[in-house]
Amino acid sequence: MPVAPTLKSRRANRRYAADAGLLVVAAAFVLPLAWVVLSALDPDANLQVKIPDGLTLDNFDAVLEPDITFTPLLNSLILCGGATLLTVVCAALAAYPLSRFRSRLNRPFLLTILFATSLPITAIMVPVYALFVQVDLIDTMQGTIFFFAASQLPFAIWLMKNFMDGVPKELEEAAWTDGASSFQSLLRIVLPLMGPGVGVVTVFSFVMMWGNFFVPFMLLLSPDQMPASVSINDFFGNRGTVVYGQLAAFSVIYSTPVILLYVLVARRLGGGFALGGAVKG
């Protein structure tokens, strides 16, 4: 008569099954990244993930041209950098009263913000496009920056408010006693102490804008203003057959600013909130 598996063996089997599932998920993420890196260095790149027969930098030489890479990347940095700065500033100013002052309207307002984060951009682009035509903001960098910021602001406010709740109010009350205004306490006490939270909002907003194709494709018409998220579409057939090696090389270059921003923020703000012992004394 077979012996029933022990509890220890059942736990081991569940652990092995979980590990196998995690490996499958990891492979789903690693394989596309491996294809990009290997194809960028492969002179005969195709859709297969394979070790190149020989390494070459010709794909990077082909795409490192002003009209192919440098101008679109500069446009992306202007659009996403300006919109991220505007988003973080407006989110901090909006989250501060929601975090520090109690009102019966706070909860409905936050729920409205949460609902706004679920609205797909495609559902509002037609009226937005018509509005931008009327106010003469179509095909302008500043108009696209404003819309980028407005589309990311609801979730940025929600995140910023939750981080701001972790800063003790007693620190501000001490500053108010010394004559500081609410705006001064926000700048000199709250924001420095919630630096990791500001970093999270900054990285999240920048990444979401950096990879956005639809908004600049709809609101910008001039080719010289197109960001890299739109110009990458030129590699898919507009120049004849798809050159996979150049597409992969452009993708590596296009991903670099986001990776650098994440590494920079993670190093500077990786220590977490510096609130331990702040209200003791």
Tab-separated table of C-alpha atoms in Angstrom:
chain	number	residue	atom	x	y	z
A	1	MET	CA	0.000	0.000	0.000
A	2	PRO	CA	1.564	3.348	-1.073
A	3	VAL	CA	2.632	5.614	1.710
A	4	ALA	CA	0.933	9.009	1.764
A	5	PRO	CA	3.360	11.878	1.148
A	6	THR	CA	4.462	13.601	4.274
A	7	LEU	CA	3.756	17.241	5.018
A	8	LYS	CA	7.386	18.077	4.362
A	9	SER	CA	7.342	16.521	0.894
A	10	ARG	CA	4.109	18.308	0.003
A	11	ARG	CA	5.659	21.634	1.007
A	12	ALA	CA	8.731	20.826	-1.082
A	13	ASN	CA	6.554	20.007	-4.098
A	14	ARG	CA	4.662	23.297	-3.729
A	15	ARG	CA	7.955	25.171	-3.458
A	16	TYR	CA	9.301	23.501	-6.604
A	17	ALA	CA	6.079	24.323	-8.448
A	18	ALA	CA	6.285	27.958	-7.339
A	19	ASP	CA	9.938	28.156	-8.406
A	20	ALA	CA	9.080	26.695	-11.791
A	21	GLY	CA	6.308	29.226	-12.251
A	22	LEU	CA	8.647	32.075	-11.326
A	23	LEU	CA	11.238	30.803	-13.813
A	24	VAL	CA	8.624	30.806	-16.578
A	25	VAL	CA	7.610	34.384	-15.723
A	26	ALA	CA	11.277	35.439	-15.565
A	27	ALA	CA	11.931	33.883	-18.969
A	28	ALA	CA	8.979	35.809	-20.422
A	29	PHE	CA	10.707	39.039	-19.357
A	30	VAL	CA	14.307	38.048	-20.047
A	31	LEU	CA	13.899	36.678	-23.573
A	32	PRO	CA	12.709	39.959	-25.181
A	33	LEU	CA	15.519	41.845	-23.420
A	34	ALA	CA	18.027	39.245	-24.548
A	35	TRP	CA	16.788	39.587	-28.130
A	36	VAL	CA	17.235	43.375	-28.041
A	37	VAL	CA	20.785	43.226	-26.675
A	38	LEU	CA	21.966	40.358	-28.892
A	39	SER	CA	20.301	41.659	-32.065
A	40	ALA	CA	21.843	45.100	-31.578
A	41	LEU	CA	25.278	43.466	-31.884
A	42	ASP	CA	24.339	40.935	-34.578
A	43	PRO	CA	25.116	41.808	-38.237
A	44	ASP	CA	22.485	39.277	-39.378
A	45	ALA	CA	19.784	39.864	-36.784
A	46	ASN	CA	16.316	38.406	-37.220
A	47	LEU	CA	13.405	37.514	-34.971
A	48	GLN	CA	15.257	34.594	-33.384
A	49	VAL	CA	17.033	34.877	-30.044
A	50	LYS	CA	20.504	33.598	-30.842
A	51	ILE	CA	24.155	34.185	-30.071
A	52	PRO	CA	25.627	36.288	-32.904
A	53	ASP	CA	28.200	34.622	-35.116
A	54	GLY	CA	30.187	37.849	-34.901
A	55	LEU	CA	29.828	41.057	-32.922
A	56	THR	CA	29.509	44.396	-34.678
A	57	LEU	CA	28.671	48.020	-33.882
A	58	ASP	CA	27.442	48.759	-37.393
A	59	ASN	CA	23.821	48.812	-36.210
A	60	PHE	CA	24.614	51.598	-33.751
A	61	ASP	CA	26.593	53.502	-36.406
A	62	ALA	CA	23.589	53.329	-38.726
A	63	VAL	CA	21.117	54.792	-36.228
A	64	LEU	CA	23.369	57.360	-34.556
A	65	GLU	CA	22.243	60.105	-36.912
A	66	PRO	CA	20.637	63.456	-35.971
A	67	ASP	CA	17.347	62.837	-37.782
A	68	ILE	CA	17.084	59.201	-36.643
A	69	THR	CA	18.163	59.276	-32.991
A	70	PHE	CA	19.501	62.529	-31.571
A	71	THR	CA	16.624	64.865	-32.495
A	72	PRO	CA	13.861	62.424	-31.420
A	73	LEU	CA	15.676	61.726	-28.139
A	74	LEU	CA	16.052	65.444	-27.464
A	75	ASN	CA	12.347	65.940	-28.170
A	76	SER	CA	11.526	63.091	-25.783
A	77	LEU	CA	13.701	64.590	-23.043
A	78	ILE	CA	12.052	67.997	-23.470
A	79	LEU	CA	8.531	66.571	-23.474
A	80	CYS	CA	8.919	64.033	-20.677
A	81	GLY	CA	11.274	66.130	-18.547
A	82	GLY	CA	9.078	69.229	-18.699
A	83	ALA	CA	5.882	67.261	-18.114
A	84	THR	CA	7.437	65.319	-15.220
A	85	LEU	CA	8.597	68.515	-13.524
A	86	LEU	CA	5.151	70.056	-13.937
A	87	THR	CA	3.469	66.881	-12.673
A	88	VAL	CA	5.623	66.586	-9.537
A	89	VAL	CA	5.208	70.271	-8.612
A	90	CYS	CA	1.431	70.246	-9.101
A	91	ALA	CA	1.058	66.883	-7.337
A	92	ALA	CA	2.970	68.147	-4.277
A	93	LEU	CA	0.878	71.319	-4.071
A	94	ALA	CA	-2.360	69.352	-4.467
A	95	ALA	CA	-1.422	66.538	-2.072
A	96	TYR	CA	-0.353	68.836	0.778
A	97	PRO	CA	-3.839	70.140	1.730
A	98	LEU	CA	-5.312	66.673	1.192
A	99	SER	CA	-2.793	65.232	3.647
A	100	ARG	CA	-2.734	67.984	6.263
A	101	PHE	CA	-6.281	69.353	6.393
A	102	ARG	CA	-9.376	67.316	7.183
A	103	SER	CA	-12.560	67.951	5.210
A	104	ARG	CA	-15.643	65.989	4.306
A	105	LEU	CA	-14.730	66.588	0.657
A	106	ASN	CA	-11.325	64.884	0.897
A	107	ARG	CA	-12.596	61.352	0.409
A	108	PRO	CA	-14.916	62.166	-2.552
A	109	PHE	CA	-12.087	64.128	-4.152
A	110	LEU	CA	-9.620	61.251	-3.726
A	111	LEU	CA	-12.148	58.768	-5.104
A	112	THR	CA	-12.676	61.055	-8.097
A	113	ILE	CA	-8.912	61.138	-8.619
A	114	LEU	CA	-8.763	57.350	-8.387
A	115	PHE	CA	-11.543	57.094	-10.972
A	116	ALA	CA	-9.686	59.486	-13.264
A	117	THR	CA	-6.657	57.185	-13.267
A	118	SER	CA	-8.756	54.415	-14.827
A	119	LEU	CA	-9.911	56.502	-17.801
A	120	PRO	CA	-8.191	55.371	-21.007
A	121	ILE	CA	-6.484	58.169	-22.892
A	122	THR	CA	-7.953	56.917	-26.158
A	123	ALA	CA	-11.449	57.707	-24.832
A	124	ILE	CA	-10.698	61.417	-24.400
A	125	MET	CA	-8.303	62.094	-27.278
A	126	VAL	CA	-10.999	63.146	-29.749
A	127	PRO	CA	-12.356	66.019	-27.577
A	128	VAL	CA	-8.807	66.883	-26.506
A	129	TYR	CA	-7.702	67.094	-30.128
A	130	ALA	CA	-10.666	69.343	-30.970
A	131	LEU	CA	-9.920	71.542	-27.945
A	132	PHE	CA	-6.243	71.856	-28.855
A	133	VAL	CA	-7.197	72.924	-32.379
A	134	GLN	CA	-9.501	75.614	-30.975
A	135	VAL	CA	-6.930	77.028	-28.540
A	136	ASP	CA	-4.063	76.743	-31.058
A	137	LEU	CA	-2.054	74.197	-29.050
A	138	ILE	CA	-2.007	71.480	-31.674
A	139	ASP	CA	1.481	70.628	-32.984
A	140	THR	CA	3.168	72.462	-30.096
A	141	MET	CA	5.593	71.078	-27.539
A	142	GLN	CA	4.040	73.068	-24.684
A	143	GLY	CA	0.556	71.772	-25.458
A	144	THR	CA	1.772	68.171	-25.422
A	145	ILE	CA	3.634	68.828	-22.158
A	146	PHE	CA	0.444	70.189	-20.570
A	147	PHE	CA	-1.577	67.171	-21.642
A	148	PHE	CA	1.118	64.727	-20.526
A	149	ALA	CA	1.142	66.376	-17.096
A	150	ALA	CA	-2.653	66.440	-16.862
A	151	SER	CA	-2.917	62.747	-17.766
A	152	GLN	CA	-0.372	61.694	-15.106
A	153	LEU	CA	-1.482	64.122	-12.403
A	154	PRO	CA	-4.340	62.075	-10.843
A	155	PHE	CA	-2.198	59.075	-9.959
A	156	ALA	CA	0.734	61.323	-9.012
A	157	ILE	CA	-1.492	63.170	-6.511
A	158	TRP	CA	-2.684	59.859	-5.073
A	159	LEU	CA	0.879	58.592	-4.626
A	160	MET	CA	2.196	61.878	-3.277
A	161	LYS	CA	-0.603	62.139	-0.705
A	162	ASN	CA	0.079	58.641	0.618
A	163	PHE	CA	3.809	59.388	0.984
A	164	MET	CA	3.075	62.750	2.588
A	165	ASP	CA	0.894	61.095	5.231
A	166	GLY	CA	4.041	59.406	6.552
A	167	VAL	CA	5.696	62.712	7.504
A	168	PRO	CA	4.839	63.616	11.141
A	169	LYS	CA	2.811	66.788	11.401
A	170	GLU	CA	4.600	67.674	14.663
A	171	LEU	CA	7.640	68.701	12.639
A	172	GLU	CA	5.590	71.272	10.761
A	173	GLU	CA	3.950	72.522	13.924
A	174	ALA	CA	7.400	73.221	15.358
A	175	ALA	CA	8.269	75.177	12.217
A	176	TRP	CA	4.981	77.099	12.392
A	177	THR	CA	5.839	78.051	15.968
A	178	ASP	CA	9.079	79.579	14.653
A	179	GLY	CA	7.120	81.650	12.152
A	180	ALA	CA	7.317	79.484	9.025
A	181	SER	CA	4.386	79.510	6.627
A	182	SER	CA	2.691	76.396	5.281
A	183	PHE	CA	4.482	76.798	1.971
A	184	GLN	CA	7.856	77.121	3.701
A	185	SER	CA	7.223	74.033	5.824
A	186	LEU	CA	6.264	72.111	2.689
A	187	LEU	CA	9.478	73.076	0.920
A	188	ARG	CA	11.907	72.833	3.841
A	189	ILE	CA	10.477	69.997	5.933
A	190	VAL	CA	7.902	67.817	4.196
A	191	LEU	CA	9.438	67.410	0.740
A	192	PRO	CA	13.022	66.764	1.955
A	193	LEU	CA	11.786	64.112	4.401
A	194	MET	CA	9.631	62.396	1.774
A	195	GLY	CA	12.427	62.414	-0.792
A	196	PRO	CA	11.989	58.717	-1.689
A	197	GLY	CA	8.302	59.361	-2.335
A	198	VAL	CA	9.098	62.278	-4.625
A	199	GLY	CA	11.615	60.034	-6.397
A	200	VAL	CA	9.003	57.320	-6.924
A	201	VAL	CA	6.503	59.799	-8.364
A	202	THR	CA	9.204	61.286	-10.601
A	203	VAL	CA	10.374	57.946	-11.985
A	204	PHE	CA	6.836	56.615	-12.430
A	205	SER	CA	5.647	59.742	-14.252
A	206	PHE	CA	8.729	59.934	-16.476
A	207	VAL	CA	8.575	56.258	-17.462
A	208	MET	CA	4.868	56.406	-18.292
A	209	MET	CA	5.413	59.453	-20.498
A	210	TRP	CA	8.620	58.154	-22.072
A	211	GLY	CA	6.931	55.106	-23.511
A	212	ASN	CA	3.723	56.853	-24.588
A	213	PHE	CA	3.186	56.596	-28.343
A	214	PHE	CA	-0.423	57.645	-28.827
A	215	VAL	CA	-0.444	61.147	-27.285
A	216	PRO	CA	2.480	62.692	-29.218
A	217	PHE	CA	1.380	60.836	-32.356
A	218	MET	CA	-1.998	62.600	-32.147
A	219	LEU	CA	-0.974	66.049	-30.882
A	220	LEU	CA	2.282	66.588	-32.807
A	221	LEU	CA	2.264	66.843	-36.586
A	222	SER	CA	5.716	68.129	-37.540
A	223	PRO	CA	8.323	65.385	-38.068
A	224	ASP	CA	11.036	67.499	-36.443
A	225	GLN	CA	9.046	67.559	-33.168
A	226	MET	CA	8.327	63.842	-32.942
A	227	PRO	CA	9.777	62.090	-29.864
A	228	ALA	CA	11.627	58.790	-29.986
A	229	SER	CA	8.516	56.852	-28.920
A	230	VAL	CA	6.924	57.838	-32.265
A	231	SER	CA	9.994	57.855	-34.505
A	232	ILE	CA	10.737	54.220	-33.610
A	233	ASN	CA	7.695	53.375	-35.713
A	234	ASP	CA	9.717	54.357	-38.801
A	235	PHE	CA	11.689	51.125	-38.492
A	236	PHE	CA	8.542	49.057	-39.117
A	237	GLY	CA	8.180	49.144	-42.875
A	238	ASN	CA	8.478	52.841	-43.684
A	239	ARG	CA	12.006	52.196	-44.939
A	240	GLY	CA	11.237	48.978	-46.732
A	241	THR	CA	11.965	45.743	-44.932
A	242	VAL	CA	12.459	45.826	-41.181
A	243	VAL	CA	16.141	46.036	-40.245
A	244	TYR	CA	16.016	44.200	-36.951
A	245	GLY	CA	19.580	44.996	-35.960
A	246	GLN	CA	19.043	48.752	-36.295
A	247	LEU	CA	15.685	48.491	-34.552
A	248	ALA	CA	17.331	46.705	-31.616
A	249	ALA	CA	20.197	49.226	-31.504
A	250	PHE	CA	17.728	52.117	-31.442
A	251	SER	CA	15.770	50.356	-28.679
A	252	VAL	CA	18.916	50.050	-26.551
A	253	ILE	CA	19.678	53.761	-26.974
A	254	TYR	CA	16.034	54.672	-26.369
A	255	SER	CA	15.967	52.732	-23.088
A	256	THR	CA	19.157	54.270	-21.709
A	257	PRO	CA	17.707	57.528	-20.240
A	258	VAL	CA	15.048	55.646	-18.276
A	259	ILE	CA	17.601	53.201	-16.872
A	260	LEU	CA	19.962	56.028	-15.905
A	261	LEU	CA	17.151	57.917	-14.176
A	262	TYR	CA	16.120	54.838	-12.214
A	263	VAL	CA	19.709	54.082	-11.137
A	264	LEU	CA	20.306	57.705	-10.125
A	265	VAL	CA	17.125	57.938	-8.056
A	266	ALA	CA	17.639	54.490	-6.501
A	267	ARG	CA	21.148	55.408	-5.345
A	268	ARG	CA	20.274	58.810	-3.956
A	269	LEU	CA	16.995	57.868	-2.310
A	270	GLY	CA	17.477	54.191	-1.519
A	271	GLY	CA	17.863	54.791	2.185
A	272	GLY	CA	14.159	55.242	2.787
A	273	PHE	CA	12.453	57.869	4.879
A	274	ALA	CA	14.711	59.556	7.408
A	275	LEU	CA	12.057	59.964	10.067
A	276	GLY	CA	13.394	57.719	12.779
A	277	GLY	CA	13.579	59.647	16.030
A	278	ALA	CA	12.546	62.907	14.393
A	279	VAL	CA	9.767	63.636	16.859
A	280	LYS	CA	11.552	62.406	19.963
A	281	GLY	CA	13.018	64.787	22.476
